[in-house]
PDB file of C-alpha atoms in Angstrom:
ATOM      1  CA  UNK A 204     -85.814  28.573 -47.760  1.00 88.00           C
ATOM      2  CA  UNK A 205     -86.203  25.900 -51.197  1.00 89.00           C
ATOM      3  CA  UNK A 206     -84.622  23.180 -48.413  1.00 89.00           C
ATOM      4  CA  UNK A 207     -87.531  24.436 -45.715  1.00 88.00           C
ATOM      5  CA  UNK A 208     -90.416  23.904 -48.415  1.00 88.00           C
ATOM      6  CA  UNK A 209     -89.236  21.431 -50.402  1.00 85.00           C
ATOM      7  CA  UNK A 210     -88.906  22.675 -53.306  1.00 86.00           C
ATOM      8  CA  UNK A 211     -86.496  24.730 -56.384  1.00 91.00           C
ATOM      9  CA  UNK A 212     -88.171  27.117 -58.882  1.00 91.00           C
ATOM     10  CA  UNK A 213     -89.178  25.915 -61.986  1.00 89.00           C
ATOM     11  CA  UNK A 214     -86.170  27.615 -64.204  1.00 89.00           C
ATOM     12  CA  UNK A 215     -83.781  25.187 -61.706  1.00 90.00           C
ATOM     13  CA  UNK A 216     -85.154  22.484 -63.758  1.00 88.00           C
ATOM     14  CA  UNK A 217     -84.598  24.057 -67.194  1.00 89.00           C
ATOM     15  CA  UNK A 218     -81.582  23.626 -69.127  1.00 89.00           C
ATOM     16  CA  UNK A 219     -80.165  23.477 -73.077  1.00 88.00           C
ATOM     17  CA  UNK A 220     -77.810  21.563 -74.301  1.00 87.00           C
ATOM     18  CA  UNK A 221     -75.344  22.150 -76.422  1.00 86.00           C
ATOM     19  CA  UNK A 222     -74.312  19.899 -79.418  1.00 73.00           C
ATOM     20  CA  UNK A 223     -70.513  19.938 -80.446  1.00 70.00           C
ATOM     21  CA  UNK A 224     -69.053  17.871 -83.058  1.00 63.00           C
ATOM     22  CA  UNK A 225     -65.659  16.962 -83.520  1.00 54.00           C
ATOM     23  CA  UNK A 226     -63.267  18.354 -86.196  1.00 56.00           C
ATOM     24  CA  UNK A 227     -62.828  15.443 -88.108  1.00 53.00           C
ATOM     25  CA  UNK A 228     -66.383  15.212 -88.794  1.00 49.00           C
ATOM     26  CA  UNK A 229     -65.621  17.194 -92.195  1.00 57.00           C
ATOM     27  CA  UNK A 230     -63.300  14.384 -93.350  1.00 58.00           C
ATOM     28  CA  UNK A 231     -65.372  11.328 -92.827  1.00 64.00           C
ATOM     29  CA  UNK A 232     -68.948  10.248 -92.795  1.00 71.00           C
ATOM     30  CA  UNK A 233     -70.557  11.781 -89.795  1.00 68.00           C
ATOM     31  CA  UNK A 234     -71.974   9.661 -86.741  1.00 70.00           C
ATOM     32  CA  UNK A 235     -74.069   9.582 -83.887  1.00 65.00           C
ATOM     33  CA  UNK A 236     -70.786   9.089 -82.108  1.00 67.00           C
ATOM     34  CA  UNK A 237     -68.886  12.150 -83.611  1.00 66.00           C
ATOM     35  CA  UNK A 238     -70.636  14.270 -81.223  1.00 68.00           C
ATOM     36  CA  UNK A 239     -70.640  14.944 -78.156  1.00 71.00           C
ATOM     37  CA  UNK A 240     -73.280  17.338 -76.010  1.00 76.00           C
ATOM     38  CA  UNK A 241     -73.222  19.381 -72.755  1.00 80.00           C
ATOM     39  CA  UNK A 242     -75.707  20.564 -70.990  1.00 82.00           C
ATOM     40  CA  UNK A 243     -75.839  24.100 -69.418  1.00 86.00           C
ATOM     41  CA  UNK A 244     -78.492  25.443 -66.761  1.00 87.00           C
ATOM     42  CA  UNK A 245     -78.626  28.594 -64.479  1.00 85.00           C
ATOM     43  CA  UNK A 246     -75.569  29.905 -62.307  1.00 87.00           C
ATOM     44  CA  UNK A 247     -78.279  30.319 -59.211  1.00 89.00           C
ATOM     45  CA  UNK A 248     -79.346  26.580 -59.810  1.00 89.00           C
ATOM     46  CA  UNK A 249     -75.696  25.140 -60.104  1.00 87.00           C
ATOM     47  CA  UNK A 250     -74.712  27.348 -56.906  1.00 90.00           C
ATOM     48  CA  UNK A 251     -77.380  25.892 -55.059  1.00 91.00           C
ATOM     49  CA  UNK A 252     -76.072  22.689 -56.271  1.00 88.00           C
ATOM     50  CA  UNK A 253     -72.662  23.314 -55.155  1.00 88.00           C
ATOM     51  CA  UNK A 254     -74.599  24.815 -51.650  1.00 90.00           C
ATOM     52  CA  UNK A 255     -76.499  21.366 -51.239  1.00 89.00           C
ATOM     53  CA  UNK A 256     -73.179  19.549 -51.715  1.00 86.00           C
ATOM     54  CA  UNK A 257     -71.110  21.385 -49.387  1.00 87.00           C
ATOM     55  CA  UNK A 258     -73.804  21.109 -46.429  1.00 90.00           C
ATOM     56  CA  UNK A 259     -74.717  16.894 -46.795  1.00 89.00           C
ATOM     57  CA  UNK A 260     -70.726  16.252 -47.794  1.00 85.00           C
ATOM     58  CA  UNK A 261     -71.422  13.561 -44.864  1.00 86.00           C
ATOM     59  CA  UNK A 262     -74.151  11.543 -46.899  1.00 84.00           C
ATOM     60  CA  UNK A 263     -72.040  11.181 -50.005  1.00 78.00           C
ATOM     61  CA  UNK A 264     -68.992   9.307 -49.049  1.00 80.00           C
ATOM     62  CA  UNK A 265     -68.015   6.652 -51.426  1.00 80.00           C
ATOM     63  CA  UNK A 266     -65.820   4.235 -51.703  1.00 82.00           C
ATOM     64  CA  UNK A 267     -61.763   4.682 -52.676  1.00 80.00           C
ATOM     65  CA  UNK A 268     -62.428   2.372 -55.752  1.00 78.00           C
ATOM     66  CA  UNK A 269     -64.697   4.867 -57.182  1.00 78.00           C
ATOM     67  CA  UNK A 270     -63.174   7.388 -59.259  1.00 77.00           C
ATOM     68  CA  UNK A 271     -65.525   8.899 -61.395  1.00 71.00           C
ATOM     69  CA  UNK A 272     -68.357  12.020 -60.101  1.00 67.00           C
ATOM     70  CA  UNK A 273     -65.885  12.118 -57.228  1.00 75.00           C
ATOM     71  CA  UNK A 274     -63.786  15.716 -56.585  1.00 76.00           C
ATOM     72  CA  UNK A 275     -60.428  15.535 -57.419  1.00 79.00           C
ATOM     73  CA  UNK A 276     -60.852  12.328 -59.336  1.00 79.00           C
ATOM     74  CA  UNK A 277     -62.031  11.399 -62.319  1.00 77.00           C
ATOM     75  CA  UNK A 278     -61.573   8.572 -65.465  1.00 76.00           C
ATOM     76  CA  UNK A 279     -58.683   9.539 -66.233  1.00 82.00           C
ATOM     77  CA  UNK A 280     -57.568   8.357 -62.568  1.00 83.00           C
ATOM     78  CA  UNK A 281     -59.200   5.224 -62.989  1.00 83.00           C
ATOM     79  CA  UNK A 282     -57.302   4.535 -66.393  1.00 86.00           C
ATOM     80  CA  UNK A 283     -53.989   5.922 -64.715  1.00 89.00           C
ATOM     81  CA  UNK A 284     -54.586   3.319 -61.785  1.00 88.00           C
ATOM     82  CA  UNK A 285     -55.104   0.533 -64.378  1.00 89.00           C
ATOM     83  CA  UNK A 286     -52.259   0.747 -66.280  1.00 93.00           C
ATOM     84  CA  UNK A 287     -50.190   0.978 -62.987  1.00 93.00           C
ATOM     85  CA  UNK A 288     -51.327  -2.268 -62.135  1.00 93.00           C
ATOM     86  CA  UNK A 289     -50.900  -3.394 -66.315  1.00 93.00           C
ATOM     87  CA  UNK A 290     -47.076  -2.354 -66.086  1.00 95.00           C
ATOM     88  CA  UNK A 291     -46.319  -4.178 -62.937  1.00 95.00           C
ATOM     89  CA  UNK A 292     -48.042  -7.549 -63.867  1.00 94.00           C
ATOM     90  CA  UNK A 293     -46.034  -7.504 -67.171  1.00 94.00           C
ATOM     91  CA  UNK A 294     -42.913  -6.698 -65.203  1.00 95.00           C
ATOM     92  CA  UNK A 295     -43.470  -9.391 -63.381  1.00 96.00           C
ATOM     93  CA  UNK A 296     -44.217 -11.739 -66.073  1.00 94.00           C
ATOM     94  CA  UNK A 297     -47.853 -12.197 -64.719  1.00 93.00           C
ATOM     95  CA  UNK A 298     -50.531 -12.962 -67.015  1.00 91.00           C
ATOM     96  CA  UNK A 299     -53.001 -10.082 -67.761  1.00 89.00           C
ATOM     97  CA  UNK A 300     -56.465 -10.525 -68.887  1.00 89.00           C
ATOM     98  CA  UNK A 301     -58.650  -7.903 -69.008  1.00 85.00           C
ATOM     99  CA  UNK A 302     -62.402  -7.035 -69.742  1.00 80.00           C
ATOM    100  CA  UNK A 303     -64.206  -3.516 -70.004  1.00 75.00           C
ATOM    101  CA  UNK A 304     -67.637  -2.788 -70.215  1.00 68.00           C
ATOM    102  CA  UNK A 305     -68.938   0.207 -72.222  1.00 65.00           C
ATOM    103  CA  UNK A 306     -71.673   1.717 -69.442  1.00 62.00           C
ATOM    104  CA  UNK A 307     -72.276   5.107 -71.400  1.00 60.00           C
ATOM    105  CA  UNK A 308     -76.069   4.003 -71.815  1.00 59.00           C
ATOM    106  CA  UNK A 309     -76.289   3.447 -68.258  1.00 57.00           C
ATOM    107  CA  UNK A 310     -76.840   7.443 -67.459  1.00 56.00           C
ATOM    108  CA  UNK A 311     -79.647   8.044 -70.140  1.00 58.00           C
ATOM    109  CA  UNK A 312     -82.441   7.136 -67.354  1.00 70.00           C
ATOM    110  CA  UNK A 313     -82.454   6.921 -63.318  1.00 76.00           C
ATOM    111  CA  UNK A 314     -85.124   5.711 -61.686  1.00 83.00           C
ATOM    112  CA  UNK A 315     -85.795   8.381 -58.794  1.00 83.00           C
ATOM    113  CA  UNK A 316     -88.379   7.124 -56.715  1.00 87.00           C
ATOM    114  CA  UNK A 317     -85.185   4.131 -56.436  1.00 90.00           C
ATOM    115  CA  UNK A 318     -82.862   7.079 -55.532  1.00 89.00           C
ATOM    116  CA  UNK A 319     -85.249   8.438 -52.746  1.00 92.00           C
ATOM    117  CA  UNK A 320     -85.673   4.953 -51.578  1.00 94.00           C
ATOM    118  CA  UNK A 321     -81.751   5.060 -51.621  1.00 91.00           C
ATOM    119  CA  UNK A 322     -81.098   8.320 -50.401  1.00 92.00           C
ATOM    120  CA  UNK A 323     -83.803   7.036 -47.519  1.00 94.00           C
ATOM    121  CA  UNK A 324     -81.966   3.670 -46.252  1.00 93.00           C
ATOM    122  CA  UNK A 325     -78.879   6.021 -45.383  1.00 90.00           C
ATOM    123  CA  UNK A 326     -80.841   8.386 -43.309  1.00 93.00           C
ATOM    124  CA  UNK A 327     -80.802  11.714 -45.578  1.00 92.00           C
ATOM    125  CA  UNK A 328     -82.379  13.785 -44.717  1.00 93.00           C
ATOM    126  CA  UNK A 329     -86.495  14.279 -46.059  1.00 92.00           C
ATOM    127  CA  UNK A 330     -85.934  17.897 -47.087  1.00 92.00           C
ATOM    128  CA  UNK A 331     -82.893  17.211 -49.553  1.00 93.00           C
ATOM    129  CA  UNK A 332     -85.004  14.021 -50.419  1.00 93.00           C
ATOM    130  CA  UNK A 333     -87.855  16.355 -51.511  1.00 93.00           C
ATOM    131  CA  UNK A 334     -85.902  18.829 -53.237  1.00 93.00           C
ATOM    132  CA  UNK A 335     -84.057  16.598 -55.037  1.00 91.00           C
ATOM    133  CA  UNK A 336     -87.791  14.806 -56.205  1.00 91.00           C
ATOM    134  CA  UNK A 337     -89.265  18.088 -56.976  1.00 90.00           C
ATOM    135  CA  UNK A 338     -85.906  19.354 -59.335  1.00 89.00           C
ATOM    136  CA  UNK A 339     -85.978  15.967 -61.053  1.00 87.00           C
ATOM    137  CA  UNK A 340     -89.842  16.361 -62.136  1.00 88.00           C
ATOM    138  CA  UNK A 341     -89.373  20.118 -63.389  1.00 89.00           C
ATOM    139  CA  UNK A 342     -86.498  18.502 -65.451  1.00 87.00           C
ATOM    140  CA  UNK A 343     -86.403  19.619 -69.194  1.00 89.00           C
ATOM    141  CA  UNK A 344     -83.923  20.671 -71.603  1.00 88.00           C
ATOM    142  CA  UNK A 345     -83.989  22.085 -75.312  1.00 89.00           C
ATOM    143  CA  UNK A 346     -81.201  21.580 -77.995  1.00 86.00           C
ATOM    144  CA  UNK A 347     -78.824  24.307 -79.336  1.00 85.00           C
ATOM    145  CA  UNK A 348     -77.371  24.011 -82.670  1.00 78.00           C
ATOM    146  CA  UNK A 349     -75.850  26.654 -83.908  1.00 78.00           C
ATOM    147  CA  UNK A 350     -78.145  30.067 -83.377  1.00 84.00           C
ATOM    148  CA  UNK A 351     -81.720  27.624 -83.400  1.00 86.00           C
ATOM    149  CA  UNK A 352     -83.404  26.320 -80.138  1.00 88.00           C
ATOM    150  CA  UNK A 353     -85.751  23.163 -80.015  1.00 89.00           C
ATOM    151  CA  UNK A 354     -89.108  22.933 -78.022  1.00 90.00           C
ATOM    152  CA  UNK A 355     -88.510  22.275 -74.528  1.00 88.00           C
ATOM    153  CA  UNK A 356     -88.437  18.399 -73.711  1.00 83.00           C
ATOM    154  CA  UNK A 357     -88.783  16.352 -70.381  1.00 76.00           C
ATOM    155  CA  UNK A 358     -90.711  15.278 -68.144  1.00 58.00           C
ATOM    156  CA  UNK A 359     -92.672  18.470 -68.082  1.00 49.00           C
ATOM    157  CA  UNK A 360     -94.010  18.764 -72.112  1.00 37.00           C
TER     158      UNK A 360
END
């Protein structure tokens, strides 16, 4: 029915996240970077998720070079595959220069209206495309530290 009119209930788009900090933040001065967060949302929303993903499998086909937000694959494939390649150059007394680039800003925004336009060019269908617009505007999350919520925060104040 949500794919037939377009659109998720409003808790789809509601989530908290979770702050967790490291163990060795006790020992050292604490950073920004000595955390790391998760963020968790409903069961019915992330089965719907798992729904939409099963039914347009077709529209998501990437390439074999991408590892990461891929099932059965991950970073830790990439890495694997890279170091592969590492021990064999050095075996063969080939010259290995590397560079890496440090993208973890890169996921803090998405433009959508560039996703639909995306999504559009490979012929997915409009009712995913407007589900997927509607869920990203209802969009909010709070913060959880320890037993204390914050105000909601989003797109939808």
């Amino acid at each position: 029915m949500m794919m037939y009119i377009g659109h998720v209930p409003l808790r789809f788009g509601q989530s908290y996240t979770v702050l967790k900090n490291s163990d060795s933040v006790f020992s050292k001065s604490v950073t920004v970077y000595d955390f790391q967060s998760i963020s968790i949302c409903l069961t019915i929303s992330k089965l719907f998720e798992h729904c939409v993903l099963n039914r347009y499998a077709d529209f998501s086909v990437t390439s074999d070079d991408q590892f990461g937000f891929k099932k059965n694959s991950s970073c830790s494939h990439a890495i694997y595959a890279m170091k592969c390649v590492v021990d064999y150059c050095v075996k063969c007394r080939y010259t290995v220069n590397l560079c890496t680039l440090d993208i973890s800003k890169a996921f803090d925004t998405m433009n959508h209206y560039g996703l639909s336009i995306k999504l559009m060019k490979k012929s997915v269908p409009v009712s995913l495309i407007r589900v997927l617009e509607t869920w990203f505007a209802i969009g909010t999350t709070c913060v959880k530290w320890c037993n204390f919520f914050s105000r909601f925060l989003g797109d939808r104040l």
